[in-house]
Coordinates of C-alpha atoms and ligand atoms in Angstrom, one line a residue:
X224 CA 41.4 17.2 36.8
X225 CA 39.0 19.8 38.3
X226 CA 35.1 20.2 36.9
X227 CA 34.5 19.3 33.0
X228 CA 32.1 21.4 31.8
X229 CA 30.4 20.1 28.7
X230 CA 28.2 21.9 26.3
X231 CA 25.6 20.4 23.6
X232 CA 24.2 22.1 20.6
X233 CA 21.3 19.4 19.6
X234 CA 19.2 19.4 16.9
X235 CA 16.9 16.6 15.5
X236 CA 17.2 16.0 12.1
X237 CA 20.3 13.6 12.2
X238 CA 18.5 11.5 15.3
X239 CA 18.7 8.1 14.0
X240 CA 15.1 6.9 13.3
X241 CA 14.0 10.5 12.0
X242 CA 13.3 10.8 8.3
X243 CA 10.2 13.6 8.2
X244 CA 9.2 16.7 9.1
X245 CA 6.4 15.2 10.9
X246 CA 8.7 13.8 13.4
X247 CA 10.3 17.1 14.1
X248 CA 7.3 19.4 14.7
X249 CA 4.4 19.6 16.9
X250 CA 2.3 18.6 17.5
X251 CA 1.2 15.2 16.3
X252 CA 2.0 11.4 17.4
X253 CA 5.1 11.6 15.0
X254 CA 6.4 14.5 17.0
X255 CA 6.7 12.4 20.0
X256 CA 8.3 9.7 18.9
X257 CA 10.9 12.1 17.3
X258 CA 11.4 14.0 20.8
X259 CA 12.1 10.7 22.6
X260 CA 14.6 9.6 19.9
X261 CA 15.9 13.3 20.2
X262 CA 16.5 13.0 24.2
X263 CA 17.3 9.4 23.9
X264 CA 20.7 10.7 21.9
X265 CA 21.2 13.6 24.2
X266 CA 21.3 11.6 27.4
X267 CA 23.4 9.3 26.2
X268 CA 26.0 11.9 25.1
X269 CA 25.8 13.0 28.9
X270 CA 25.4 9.3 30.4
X271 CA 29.2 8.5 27.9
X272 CA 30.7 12.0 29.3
X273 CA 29.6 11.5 32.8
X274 CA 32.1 7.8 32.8
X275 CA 34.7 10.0 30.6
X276 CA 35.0 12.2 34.1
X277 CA 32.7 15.2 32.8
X278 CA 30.7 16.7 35.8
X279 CA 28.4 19.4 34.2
X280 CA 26.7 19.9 31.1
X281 CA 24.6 22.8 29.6
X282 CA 22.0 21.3 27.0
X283 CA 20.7 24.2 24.1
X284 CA 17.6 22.9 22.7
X285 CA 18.8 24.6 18.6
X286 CA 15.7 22.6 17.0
X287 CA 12.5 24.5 16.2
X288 CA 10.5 26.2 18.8
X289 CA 13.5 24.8 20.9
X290 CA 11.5 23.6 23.6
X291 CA 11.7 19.8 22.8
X292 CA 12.6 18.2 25.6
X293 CA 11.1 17.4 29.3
X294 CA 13.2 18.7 31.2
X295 CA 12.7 16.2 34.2
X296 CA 14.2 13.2 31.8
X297 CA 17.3 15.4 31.0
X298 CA 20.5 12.7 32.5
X299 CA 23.1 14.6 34.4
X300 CA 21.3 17.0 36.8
X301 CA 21.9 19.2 32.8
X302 CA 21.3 22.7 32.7
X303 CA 18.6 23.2 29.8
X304 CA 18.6 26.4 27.9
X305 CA 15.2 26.1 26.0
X306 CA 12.6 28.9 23.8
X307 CA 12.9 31.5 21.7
X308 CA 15.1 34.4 21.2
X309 CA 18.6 33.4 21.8
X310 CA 21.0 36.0 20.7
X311 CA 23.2 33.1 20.4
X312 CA 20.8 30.8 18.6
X313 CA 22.2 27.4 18.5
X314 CA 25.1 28.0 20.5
X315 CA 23.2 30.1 23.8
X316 CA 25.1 29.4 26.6
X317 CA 28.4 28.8 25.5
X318 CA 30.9 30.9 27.4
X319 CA 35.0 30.6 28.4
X320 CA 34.1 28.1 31.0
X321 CA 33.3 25.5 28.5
X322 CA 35.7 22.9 28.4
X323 CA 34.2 20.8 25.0
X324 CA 31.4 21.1 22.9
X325 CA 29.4 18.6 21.6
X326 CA 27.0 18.6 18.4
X327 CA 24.4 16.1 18.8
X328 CA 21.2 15.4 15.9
X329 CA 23.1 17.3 13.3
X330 CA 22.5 17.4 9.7
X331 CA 23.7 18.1 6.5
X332 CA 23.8 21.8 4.6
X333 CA 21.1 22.9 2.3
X334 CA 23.6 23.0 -0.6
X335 CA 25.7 19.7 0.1
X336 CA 24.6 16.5 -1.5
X337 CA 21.4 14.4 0.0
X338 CA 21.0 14.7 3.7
X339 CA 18.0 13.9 5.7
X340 CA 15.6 17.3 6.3
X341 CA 19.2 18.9 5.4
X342 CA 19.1 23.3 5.6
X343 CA 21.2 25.6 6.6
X344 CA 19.3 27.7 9.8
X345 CA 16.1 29.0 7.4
X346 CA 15.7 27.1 4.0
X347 CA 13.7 29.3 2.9
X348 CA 16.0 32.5 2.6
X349 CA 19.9 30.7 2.3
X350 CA 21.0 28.7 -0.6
X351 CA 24.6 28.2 0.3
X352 CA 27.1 29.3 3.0
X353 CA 30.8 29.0 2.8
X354 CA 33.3 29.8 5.7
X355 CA 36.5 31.0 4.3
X356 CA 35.6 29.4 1.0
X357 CA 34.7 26.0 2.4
X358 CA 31.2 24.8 2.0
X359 CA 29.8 24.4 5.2
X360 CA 26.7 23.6 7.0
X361 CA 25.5 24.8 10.6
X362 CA 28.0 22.8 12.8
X363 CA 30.9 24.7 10.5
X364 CA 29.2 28.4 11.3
X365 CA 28.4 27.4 15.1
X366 CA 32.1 26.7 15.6
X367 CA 33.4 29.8 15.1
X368 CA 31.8 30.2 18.9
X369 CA 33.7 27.1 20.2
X370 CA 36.7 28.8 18.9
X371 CA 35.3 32.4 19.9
X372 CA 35.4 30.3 23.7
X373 CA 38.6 28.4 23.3
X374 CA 37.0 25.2 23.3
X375 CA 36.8 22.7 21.0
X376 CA 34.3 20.7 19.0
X377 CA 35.0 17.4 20.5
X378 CA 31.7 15.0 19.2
X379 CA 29.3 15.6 16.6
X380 CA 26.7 13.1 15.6
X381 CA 24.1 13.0 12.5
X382 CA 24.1 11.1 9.1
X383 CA 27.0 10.8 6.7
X384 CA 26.8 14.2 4.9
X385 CA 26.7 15.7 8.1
X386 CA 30.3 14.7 9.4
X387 CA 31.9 15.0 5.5
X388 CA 30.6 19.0 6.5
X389 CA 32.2 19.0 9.7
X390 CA 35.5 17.4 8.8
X391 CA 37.4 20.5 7.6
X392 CA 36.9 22.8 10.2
X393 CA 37.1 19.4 13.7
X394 CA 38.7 16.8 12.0
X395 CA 40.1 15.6 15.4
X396 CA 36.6 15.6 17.2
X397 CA 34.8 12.1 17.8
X398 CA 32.4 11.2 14.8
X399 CA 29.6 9.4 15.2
X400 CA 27.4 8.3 11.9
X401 CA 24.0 7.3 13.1
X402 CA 22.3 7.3 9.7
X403 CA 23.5 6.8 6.3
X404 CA 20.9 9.4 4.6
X405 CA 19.5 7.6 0.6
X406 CA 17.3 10.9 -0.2
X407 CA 16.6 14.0 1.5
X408 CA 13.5 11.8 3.1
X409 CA 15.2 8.7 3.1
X410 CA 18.2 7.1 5.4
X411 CA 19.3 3.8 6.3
X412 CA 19.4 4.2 10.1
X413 CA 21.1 2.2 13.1
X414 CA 18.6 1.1 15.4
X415 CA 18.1 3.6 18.5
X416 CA 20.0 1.9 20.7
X417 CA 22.9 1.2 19.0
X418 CA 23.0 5.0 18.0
X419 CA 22.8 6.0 21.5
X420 CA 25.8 3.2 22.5
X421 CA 27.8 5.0 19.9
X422 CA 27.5 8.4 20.8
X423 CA 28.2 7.4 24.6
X424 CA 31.2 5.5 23.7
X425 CA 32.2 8.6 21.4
X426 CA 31.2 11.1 24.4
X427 CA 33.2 9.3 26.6
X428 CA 36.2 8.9 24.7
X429 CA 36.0 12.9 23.5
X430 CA 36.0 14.0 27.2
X431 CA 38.9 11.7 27.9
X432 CA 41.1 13.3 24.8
X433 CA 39.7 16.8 25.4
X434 CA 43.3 17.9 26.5
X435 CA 44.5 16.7 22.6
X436 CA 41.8 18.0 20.7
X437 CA 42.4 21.4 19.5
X438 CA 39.8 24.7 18.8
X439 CA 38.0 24.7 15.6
X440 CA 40.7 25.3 12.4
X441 CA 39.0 28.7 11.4
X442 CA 41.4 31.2 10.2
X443 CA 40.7 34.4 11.3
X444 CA 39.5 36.5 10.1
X445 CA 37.0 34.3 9.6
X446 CA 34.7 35.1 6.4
X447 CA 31.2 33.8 5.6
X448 CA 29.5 34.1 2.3
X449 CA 25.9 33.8 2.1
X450 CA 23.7 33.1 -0.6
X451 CA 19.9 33.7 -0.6
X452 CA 16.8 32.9 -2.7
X453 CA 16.0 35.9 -3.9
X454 CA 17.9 39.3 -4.2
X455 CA 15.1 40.8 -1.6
X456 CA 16.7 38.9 0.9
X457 CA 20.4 39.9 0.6
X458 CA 19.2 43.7 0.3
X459 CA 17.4 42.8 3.8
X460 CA 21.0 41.1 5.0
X461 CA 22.7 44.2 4.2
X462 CA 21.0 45.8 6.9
X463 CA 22.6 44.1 10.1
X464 CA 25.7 45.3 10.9
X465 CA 28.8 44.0 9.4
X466 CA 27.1 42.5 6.5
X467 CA 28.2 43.6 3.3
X468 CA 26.3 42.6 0.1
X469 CA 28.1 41.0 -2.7
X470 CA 25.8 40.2 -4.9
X471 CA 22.5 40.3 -6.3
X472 CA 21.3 37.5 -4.1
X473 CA 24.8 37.7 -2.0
X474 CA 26.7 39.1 1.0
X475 CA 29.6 38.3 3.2
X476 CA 30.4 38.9 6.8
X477 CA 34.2 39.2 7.9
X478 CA 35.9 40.3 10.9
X479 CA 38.8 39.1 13.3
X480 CA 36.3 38.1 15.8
X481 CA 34.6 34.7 15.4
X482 CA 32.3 36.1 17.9
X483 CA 31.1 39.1 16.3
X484 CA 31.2 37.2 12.7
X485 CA 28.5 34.9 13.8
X486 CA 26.4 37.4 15.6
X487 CA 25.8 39.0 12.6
X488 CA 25.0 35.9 10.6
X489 CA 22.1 35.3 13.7
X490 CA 21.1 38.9 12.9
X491 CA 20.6 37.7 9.3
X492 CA 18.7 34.6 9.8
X493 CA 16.4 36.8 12.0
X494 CA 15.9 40.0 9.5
X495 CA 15.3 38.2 6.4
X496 CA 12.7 36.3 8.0
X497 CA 10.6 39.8 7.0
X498 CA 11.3 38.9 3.3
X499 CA 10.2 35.6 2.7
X500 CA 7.2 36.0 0.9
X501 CA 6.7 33.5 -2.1
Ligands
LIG252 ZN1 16.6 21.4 13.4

């Protein structure tokens, strides 16, 4: 096999040991516990791909500021795409060289059941998003640019809400549960280090079935359905282009080209921002 080029989307919420917002912004004591339980999961996705036979990895910080991480701990001589401002958001760097995709820290929808800090990109403008009717959270929208790439979602790791999300649209990927979430604030969590030894065990075994796991099952054309908080928002939405509103607080994006379908849903998450006044 020639070079395996890995890619990982992480966020923080589904880190096992974080339950609070505290632990996921700076600054703050909190905050630094959560980023070394954040980059304790993330190298040990690259540490499990790296015995698997991967030989290069591009990390996208997707939490926050994303800018979580020191660099200089990053395993794997990684490539880290951190800041703000990424047409591609959570999925930056992804291109047609990737060979898998890994989703690390996820967490659940802001419209599925309990799920630890769970929203879907700004809780403050979307309610709900569906992809081609299916409920779905972020890992379901940020695969339609795995399968925009050819490449499939081969790990994903966060509580149990998380993976139930993610199971329609990569049921073949690796699944790693690291937290079974009680509350919204509450989870039952493995300790660090067994989360990190499951995610490497999962990483390594993704990168050795990479060849059998197939691109995201989205049919195209892909459709999303958004709903927002207010009907402000969705006249805001209608704005970007190839966002139709549907609704009062409602509008869809559709389009043969995964690619496209989710740079307009960026566009939204960025324009609505403007009307989020409460
Ligand atoms: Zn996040």
């Amino acid at each position: 096999m020639t070079g395996v080029r890995i890619f990982i989307s992480f966020d923080m919420e589904g880190v096992a040991g974080i339950v609070d917002w505290s632990q996921c912004r700076a600054p703050g004591q909190p905050y630094e516990e959560g980023r070394r339980l954040l980059l304790g999961e993330v190298n040990a996705a690259i540490d499990g791909a790296l015995r698997g036979g991967a030989t290069e990895f591009v990390c996208n910080d997707s939490h926050g500021a994303m800018n979580n991480l020191d660099p200089e701990q990053l395993h794997g001589r990684a490539t880290y795409i951190a800041g703000r401002h990424k047409p591609l958001y959570m999925m930056e760097g992804m291109d047609s060289d990737v060979d898998a995709v890994f989703l690390i820290g996820y967490h659940g929808s802001i419209s599925g059941d309990s799920s630890v800090l769970s929203h879907t990109y700004n809780p403050s403008v979307i309610s709900k998003v569906t992809l081609n009717g299916v409920e779905c959270g972020e890992s379901g929208i940020n695969a339609l640019v795995a399968l925009a790439c050819d490449a499939p979602v081969a790990l994903i790791s966060g509580d149990q809400q998380t993976i139930t999300e993610g199971d329609p649209f990569f049921k073949e990927a690796e699944r790693v549960v690291v937290k079974e979430s009680i509350t919204r604030f509450a989870a039952s969590q493995l300790h660090p280090l067994d989360a990190r030894d499951k995610i490497a065990g999962a990483a390594r075994r993704a990168v050795e079935r990479v060849a059998s796991i197939p691109v995201p099952d989205i049919t195209l054309p892909a459709r999303l359905d958004v709903d927002m908080r207010t009907a402000d928002m969705a006249g805001v939405a209608s704005w970007v282009k190839g966002v139709e509103r549907t609704g009062i607080r409602s509008v869809a994006i559709e389009g043969p080209d995964p690619l496209a379908v989710y740079r307009s849903f960026v566009g939204i998450t960025y324009i609505t921002r403007v009307a989020e006044g409460r």
